[in-house]
mmCIF file of C-alpha atoms and ligand atoms in Angstrom:
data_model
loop_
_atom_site.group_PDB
_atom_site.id
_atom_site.type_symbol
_atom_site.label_atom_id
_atom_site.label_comp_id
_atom_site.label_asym_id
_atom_site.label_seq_id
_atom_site.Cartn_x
_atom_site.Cartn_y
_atom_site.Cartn_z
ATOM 1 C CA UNK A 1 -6.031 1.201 10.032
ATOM 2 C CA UNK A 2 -7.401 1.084 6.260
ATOM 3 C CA UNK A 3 -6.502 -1.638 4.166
ATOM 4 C CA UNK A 4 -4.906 -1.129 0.472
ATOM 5 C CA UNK A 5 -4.240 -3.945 -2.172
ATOM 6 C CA UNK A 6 -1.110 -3.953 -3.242
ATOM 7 C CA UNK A 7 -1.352 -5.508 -6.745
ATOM 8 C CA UNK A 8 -1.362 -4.398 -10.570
ATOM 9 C CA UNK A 9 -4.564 -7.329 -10.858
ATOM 10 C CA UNK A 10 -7.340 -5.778 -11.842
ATOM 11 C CA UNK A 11 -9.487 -9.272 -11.360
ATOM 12 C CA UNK A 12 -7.691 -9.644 -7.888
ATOM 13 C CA UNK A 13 -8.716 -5.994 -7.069
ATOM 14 C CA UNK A 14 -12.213 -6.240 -8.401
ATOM 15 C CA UNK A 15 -12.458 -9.370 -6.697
ATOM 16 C CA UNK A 16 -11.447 -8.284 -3.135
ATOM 17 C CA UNK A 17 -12.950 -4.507 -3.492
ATOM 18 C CA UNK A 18 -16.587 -6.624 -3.721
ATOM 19 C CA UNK A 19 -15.581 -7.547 -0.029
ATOM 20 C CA UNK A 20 -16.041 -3.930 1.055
ATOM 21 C CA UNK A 21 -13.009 -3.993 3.024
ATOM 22 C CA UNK A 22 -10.977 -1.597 0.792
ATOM 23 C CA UNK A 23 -9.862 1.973 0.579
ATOM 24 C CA UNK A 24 -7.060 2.437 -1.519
ATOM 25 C CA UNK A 25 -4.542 0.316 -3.853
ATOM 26 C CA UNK A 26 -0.783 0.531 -4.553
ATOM 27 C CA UNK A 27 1.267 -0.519 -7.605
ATOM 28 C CA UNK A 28 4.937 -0.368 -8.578
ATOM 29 C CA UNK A 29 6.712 -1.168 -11.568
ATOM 30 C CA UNK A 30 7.742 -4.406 -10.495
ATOM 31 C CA UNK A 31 3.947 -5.655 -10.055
ATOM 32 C CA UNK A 32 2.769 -3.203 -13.119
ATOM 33 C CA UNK A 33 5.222 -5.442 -15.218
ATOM 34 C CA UNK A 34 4.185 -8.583 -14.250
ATOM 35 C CA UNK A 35 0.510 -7.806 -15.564
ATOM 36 C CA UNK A 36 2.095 -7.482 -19.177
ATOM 37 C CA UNK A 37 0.062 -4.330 -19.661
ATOM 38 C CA UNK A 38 0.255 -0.442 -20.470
ATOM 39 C CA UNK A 39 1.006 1.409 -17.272
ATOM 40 C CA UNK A 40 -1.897 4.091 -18.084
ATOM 41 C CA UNK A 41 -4.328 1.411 -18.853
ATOM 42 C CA UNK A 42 -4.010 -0.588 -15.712
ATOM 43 C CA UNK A 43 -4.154 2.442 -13.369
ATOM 44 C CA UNK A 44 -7.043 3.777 -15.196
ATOM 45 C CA UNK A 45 -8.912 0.648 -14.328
ATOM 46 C CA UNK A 46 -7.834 0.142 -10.516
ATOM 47 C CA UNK A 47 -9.359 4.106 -10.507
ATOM 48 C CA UNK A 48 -12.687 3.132 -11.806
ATOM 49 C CA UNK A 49 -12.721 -0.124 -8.923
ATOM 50 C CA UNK A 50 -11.646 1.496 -6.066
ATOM 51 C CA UNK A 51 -12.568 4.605 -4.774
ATOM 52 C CA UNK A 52 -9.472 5.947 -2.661
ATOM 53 C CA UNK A 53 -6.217 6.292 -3.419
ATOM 54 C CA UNK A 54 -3.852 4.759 -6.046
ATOM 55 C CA UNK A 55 -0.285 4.567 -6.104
ATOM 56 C CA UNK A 56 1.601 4.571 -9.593
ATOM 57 C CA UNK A 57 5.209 5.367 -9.089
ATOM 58 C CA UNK A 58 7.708 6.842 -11.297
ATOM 59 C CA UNK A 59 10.699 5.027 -12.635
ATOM 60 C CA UNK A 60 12.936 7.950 -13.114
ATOM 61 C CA UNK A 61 15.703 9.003 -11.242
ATOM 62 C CA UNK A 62 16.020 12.580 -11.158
ATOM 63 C CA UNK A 63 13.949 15.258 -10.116
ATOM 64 C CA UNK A 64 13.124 16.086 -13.486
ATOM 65 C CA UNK A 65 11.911 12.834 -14.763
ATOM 66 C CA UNK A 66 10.230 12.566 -11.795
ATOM 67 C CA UNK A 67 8.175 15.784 -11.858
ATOM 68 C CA UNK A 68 7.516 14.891 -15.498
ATOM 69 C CA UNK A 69 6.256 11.505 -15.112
ATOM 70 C CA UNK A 70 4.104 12.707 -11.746
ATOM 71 C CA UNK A 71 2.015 15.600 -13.416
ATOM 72 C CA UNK A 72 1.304 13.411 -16.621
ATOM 73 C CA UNK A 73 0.126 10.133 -14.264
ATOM 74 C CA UNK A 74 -1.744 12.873 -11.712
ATOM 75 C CA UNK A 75 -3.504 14.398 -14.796
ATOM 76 C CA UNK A 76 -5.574 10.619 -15.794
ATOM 77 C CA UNK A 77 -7.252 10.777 -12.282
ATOM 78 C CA UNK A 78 -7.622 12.888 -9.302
ATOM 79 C CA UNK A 79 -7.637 9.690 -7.169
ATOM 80 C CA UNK A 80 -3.815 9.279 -7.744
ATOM 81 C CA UNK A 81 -1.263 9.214 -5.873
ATOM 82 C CA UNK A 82 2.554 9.577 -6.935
ATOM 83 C CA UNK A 83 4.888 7.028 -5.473
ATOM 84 C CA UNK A 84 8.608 8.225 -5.368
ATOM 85 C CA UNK A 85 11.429 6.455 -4.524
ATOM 86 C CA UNK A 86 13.398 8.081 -1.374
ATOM 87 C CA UNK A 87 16.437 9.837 -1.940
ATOM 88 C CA UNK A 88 17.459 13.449 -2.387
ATOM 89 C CA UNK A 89 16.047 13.737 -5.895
ATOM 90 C CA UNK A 90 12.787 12.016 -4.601
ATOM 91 C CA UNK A 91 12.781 14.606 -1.917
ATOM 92 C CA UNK A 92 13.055 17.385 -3.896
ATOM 93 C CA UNK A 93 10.588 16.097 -6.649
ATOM 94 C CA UNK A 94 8.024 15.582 -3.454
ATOM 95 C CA UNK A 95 8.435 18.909 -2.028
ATOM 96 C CA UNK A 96 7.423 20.155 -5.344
ATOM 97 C CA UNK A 97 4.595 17.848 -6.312
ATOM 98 C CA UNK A 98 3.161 18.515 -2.851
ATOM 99 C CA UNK A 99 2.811 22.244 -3.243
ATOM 100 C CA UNK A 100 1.170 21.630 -6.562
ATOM 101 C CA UNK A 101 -1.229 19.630 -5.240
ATOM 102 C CA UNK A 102 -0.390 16.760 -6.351
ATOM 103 C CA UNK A 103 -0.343 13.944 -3.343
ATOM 104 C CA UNK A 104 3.121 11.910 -2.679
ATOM 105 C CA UNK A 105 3.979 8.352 -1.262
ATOM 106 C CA UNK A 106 7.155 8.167 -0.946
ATOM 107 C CA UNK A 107 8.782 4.340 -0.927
ATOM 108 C CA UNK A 108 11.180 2.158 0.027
ATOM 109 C CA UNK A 109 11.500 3.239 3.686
ATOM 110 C CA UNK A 110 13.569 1.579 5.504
ATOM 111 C CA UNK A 111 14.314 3.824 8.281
ATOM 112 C CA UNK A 112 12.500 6.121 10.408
ATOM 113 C CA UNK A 113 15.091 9.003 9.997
ATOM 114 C CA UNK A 114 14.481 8.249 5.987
ATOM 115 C CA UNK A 115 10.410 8.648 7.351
ATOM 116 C CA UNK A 116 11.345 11.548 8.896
ATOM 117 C CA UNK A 117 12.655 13.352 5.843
ATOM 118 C CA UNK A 118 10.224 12.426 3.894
ATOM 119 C CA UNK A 119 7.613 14.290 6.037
ATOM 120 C CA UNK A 120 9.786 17.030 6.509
ATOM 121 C CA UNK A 121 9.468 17.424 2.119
ATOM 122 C CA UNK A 122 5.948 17.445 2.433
ATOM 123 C CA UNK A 123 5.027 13.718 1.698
ATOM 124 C CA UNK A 124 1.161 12.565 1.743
ATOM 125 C CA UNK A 125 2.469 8.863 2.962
ATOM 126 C CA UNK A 126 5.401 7.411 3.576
ATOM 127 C CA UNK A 127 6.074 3.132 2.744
ATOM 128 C CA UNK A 128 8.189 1.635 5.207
ATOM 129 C CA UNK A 129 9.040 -1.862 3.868
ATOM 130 C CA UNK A 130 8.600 -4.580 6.656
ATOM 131 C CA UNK A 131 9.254 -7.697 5.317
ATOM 132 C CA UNK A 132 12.168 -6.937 3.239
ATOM 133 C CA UNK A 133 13.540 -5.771 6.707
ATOM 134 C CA UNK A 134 12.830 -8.720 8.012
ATOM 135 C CA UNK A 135 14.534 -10.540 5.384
ATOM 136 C CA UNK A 136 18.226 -8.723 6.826
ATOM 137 C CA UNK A 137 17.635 -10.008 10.337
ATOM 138 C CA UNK A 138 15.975 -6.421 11.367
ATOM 139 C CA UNK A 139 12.788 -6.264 12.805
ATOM 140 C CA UNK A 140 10.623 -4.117 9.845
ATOM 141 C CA UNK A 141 7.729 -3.238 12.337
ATOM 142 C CA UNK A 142 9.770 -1.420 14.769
ATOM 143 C CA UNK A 143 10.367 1.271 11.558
ATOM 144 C CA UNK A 144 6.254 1.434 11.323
ATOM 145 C CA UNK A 145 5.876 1.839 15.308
ATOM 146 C CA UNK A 146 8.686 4.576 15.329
ATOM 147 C CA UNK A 147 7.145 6.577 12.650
ATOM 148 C CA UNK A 148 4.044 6.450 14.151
ATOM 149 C CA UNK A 149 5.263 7.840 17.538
ATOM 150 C CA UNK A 150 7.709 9.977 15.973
ATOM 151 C CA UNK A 151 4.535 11.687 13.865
ATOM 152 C CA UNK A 152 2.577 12.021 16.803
ATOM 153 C CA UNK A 153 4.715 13.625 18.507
ATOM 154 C CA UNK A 154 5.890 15.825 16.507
ATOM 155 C CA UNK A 155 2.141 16.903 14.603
ATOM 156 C CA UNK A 156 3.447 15.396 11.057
ATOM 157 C CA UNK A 157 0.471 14.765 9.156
ATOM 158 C CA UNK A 158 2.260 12.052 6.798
ATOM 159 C CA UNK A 159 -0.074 9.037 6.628
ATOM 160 C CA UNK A 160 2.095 5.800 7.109
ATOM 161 C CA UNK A 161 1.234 2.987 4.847
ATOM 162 C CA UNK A 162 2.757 -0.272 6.019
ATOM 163 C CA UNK A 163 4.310 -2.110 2.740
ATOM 164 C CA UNK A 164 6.208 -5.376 2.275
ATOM 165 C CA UNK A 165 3.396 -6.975 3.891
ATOM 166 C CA UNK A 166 4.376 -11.297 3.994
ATOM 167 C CA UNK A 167 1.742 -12.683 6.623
ATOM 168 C CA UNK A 168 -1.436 -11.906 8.420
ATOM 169 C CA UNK A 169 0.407 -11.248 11.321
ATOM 170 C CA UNK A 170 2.488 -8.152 10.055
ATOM 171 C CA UNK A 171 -1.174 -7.179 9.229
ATOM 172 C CA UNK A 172 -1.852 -7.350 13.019
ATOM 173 C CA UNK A 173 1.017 -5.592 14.203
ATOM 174 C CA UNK A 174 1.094 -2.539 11.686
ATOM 175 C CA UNK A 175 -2.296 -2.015 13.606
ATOM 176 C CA UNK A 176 -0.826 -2.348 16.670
ATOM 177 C CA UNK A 177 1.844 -0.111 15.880
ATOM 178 C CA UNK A 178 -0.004 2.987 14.411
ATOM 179 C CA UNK A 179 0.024 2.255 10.549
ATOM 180 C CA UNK A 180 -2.746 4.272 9.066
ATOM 181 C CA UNK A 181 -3.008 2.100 6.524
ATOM 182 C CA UNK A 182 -1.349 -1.438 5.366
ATOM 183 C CA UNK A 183 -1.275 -2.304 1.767
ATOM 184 C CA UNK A 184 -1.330 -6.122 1.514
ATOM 185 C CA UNK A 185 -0.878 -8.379 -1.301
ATOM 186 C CA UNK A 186 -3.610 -10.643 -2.303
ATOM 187 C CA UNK A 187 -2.428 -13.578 -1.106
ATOM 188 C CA UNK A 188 -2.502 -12.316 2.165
ATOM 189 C CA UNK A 189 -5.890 -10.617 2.275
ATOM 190 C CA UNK A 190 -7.324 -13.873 1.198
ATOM 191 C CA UNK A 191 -5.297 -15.366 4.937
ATOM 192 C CA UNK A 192 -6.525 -12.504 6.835
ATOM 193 C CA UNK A 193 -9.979 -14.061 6.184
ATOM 194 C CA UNK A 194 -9.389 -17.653 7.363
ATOM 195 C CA UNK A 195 -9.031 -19.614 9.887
ATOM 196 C CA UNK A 196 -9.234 -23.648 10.334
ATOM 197 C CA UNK A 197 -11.548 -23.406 13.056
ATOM 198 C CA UNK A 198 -14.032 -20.934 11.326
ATOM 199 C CA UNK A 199 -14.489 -23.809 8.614
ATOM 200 C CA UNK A 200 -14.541 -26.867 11.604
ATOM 201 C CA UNK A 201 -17.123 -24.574 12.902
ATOM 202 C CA UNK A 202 -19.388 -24.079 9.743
ATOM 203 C CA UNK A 203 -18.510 -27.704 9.334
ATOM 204 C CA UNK A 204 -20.438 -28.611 12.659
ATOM 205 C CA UNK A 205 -23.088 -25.832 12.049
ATOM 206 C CA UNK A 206 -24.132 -27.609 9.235
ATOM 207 C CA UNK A 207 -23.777 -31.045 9.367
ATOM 208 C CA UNK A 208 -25.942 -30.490 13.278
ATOM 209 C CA UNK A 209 -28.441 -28.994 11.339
ATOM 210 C CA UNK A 210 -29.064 -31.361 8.413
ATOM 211 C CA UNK A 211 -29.632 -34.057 11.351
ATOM 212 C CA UNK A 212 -32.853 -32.658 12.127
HETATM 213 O O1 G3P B 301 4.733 -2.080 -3.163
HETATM 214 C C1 G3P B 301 5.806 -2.087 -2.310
HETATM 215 C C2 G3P B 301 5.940 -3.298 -1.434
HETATM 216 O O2 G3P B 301 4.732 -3.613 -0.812
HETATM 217 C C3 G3P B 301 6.661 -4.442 -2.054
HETATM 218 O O3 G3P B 301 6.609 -5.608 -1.273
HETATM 219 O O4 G3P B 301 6.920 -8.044 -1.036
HETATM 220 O O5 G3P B 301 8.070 -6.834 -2.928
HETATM 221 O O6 G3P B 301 8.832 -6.549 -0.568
HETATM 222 P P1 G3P B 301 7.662 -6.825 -1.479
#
């Protein structure tokens, strides 16, 4: 399973890219707003830190829009990816897209029949949203370990990126349930590396050694 960042942050990105742990980095308006800063800038910078794919979604609502806003963002880099929202119009804008060349994420997932239709329109990846699942009572990793069999299967190529991403341990069990990839916000990454007994341990290491 290959990790993305999911954060606008350049600094975070840069920061966590030097790791070499990275292959790809998602946005959406809701974290490209809270940077404060133009859309095309931003995305133009994640491109030049990461080497994989990027996510910028559109904000429009019909098919249109959508197609509009998709070939203008695909046109800044060939790295990008165009994250649309599911729904019919989203559907149709992907099956489009798609044939044009242009790769499509589609997001907010929330269902593996919503997965499933997604695929069916041609979709690069597909974003089912665990935690916010989670948040209703419903169990958000059973959506990424349906979609994964249900892909198999069935020979869908549609990459599954595991999104809403709260704790290292949905980390663990997108793995374990077939995610291709997990996109994972900072704060998490930065948990994924830690443990209290890793620094106990270097701790002992070196405190044994300046003894000598
Ligand atoms: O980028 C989509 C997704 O990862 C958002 O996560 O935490 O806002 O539910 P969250």
């Amino acid at each position: 399973m290959q990790l993305f960042l999911d954060t606008a942050n350049v600094d975070e990105i840069r920061e966590i890219a030097s790791w070499g742990v990275l292959s790809g980095v998602t946005t959406n308006p809701s974290l490209i707003a809270s940077e404060g800063r133009d859309f095309r800038e931003v995305i133009n910078e994640i491109c030049g830190l990461v080497d994989g794919p990027i996510s910028a979604e559109v904000i429009s609502e019909d098919r249109a829009g959508m197609l509009r806003e998709a070939r203008e963002s695909a046109e800044w880099h060939p790295n990008i990816v165009i994250k649309i929202p599911m729904g019919s119009e989203g559907l149709a804008a992907v099956s489009i897209l798609e044939k044009e060349g242009i790769r499509c994420n589609v997001t907010l997932i929330f269902s593996a029949a919503q997965g499933y239709m997604a695929a069916l329109a041609g979709a690069s990846f597909v974003s089912p949203f665990v935690g916010r699942l989670d948040d209703i009572g419903t169990p958000g990793i059973q959506v990424v370990a349906d979609l994964a069999e249900m892909f198999d299967l069935h020979g869908l190529p549609t990459r599954i990126i595991a999104a809403s991403i709260r704790h290292p341990q949905h980390v663990e069990q997108a793995a374990l349930a077939g995610a291709h990839i997990a996109t994972v916000p900072t704060a998490v990454v930065r948990k994924l590396v830690k443990h209290p007994l890793t620094d106990i341990g270097i701790e002992k290491f070196l405190s044994d050694w300046r003894k000598m």
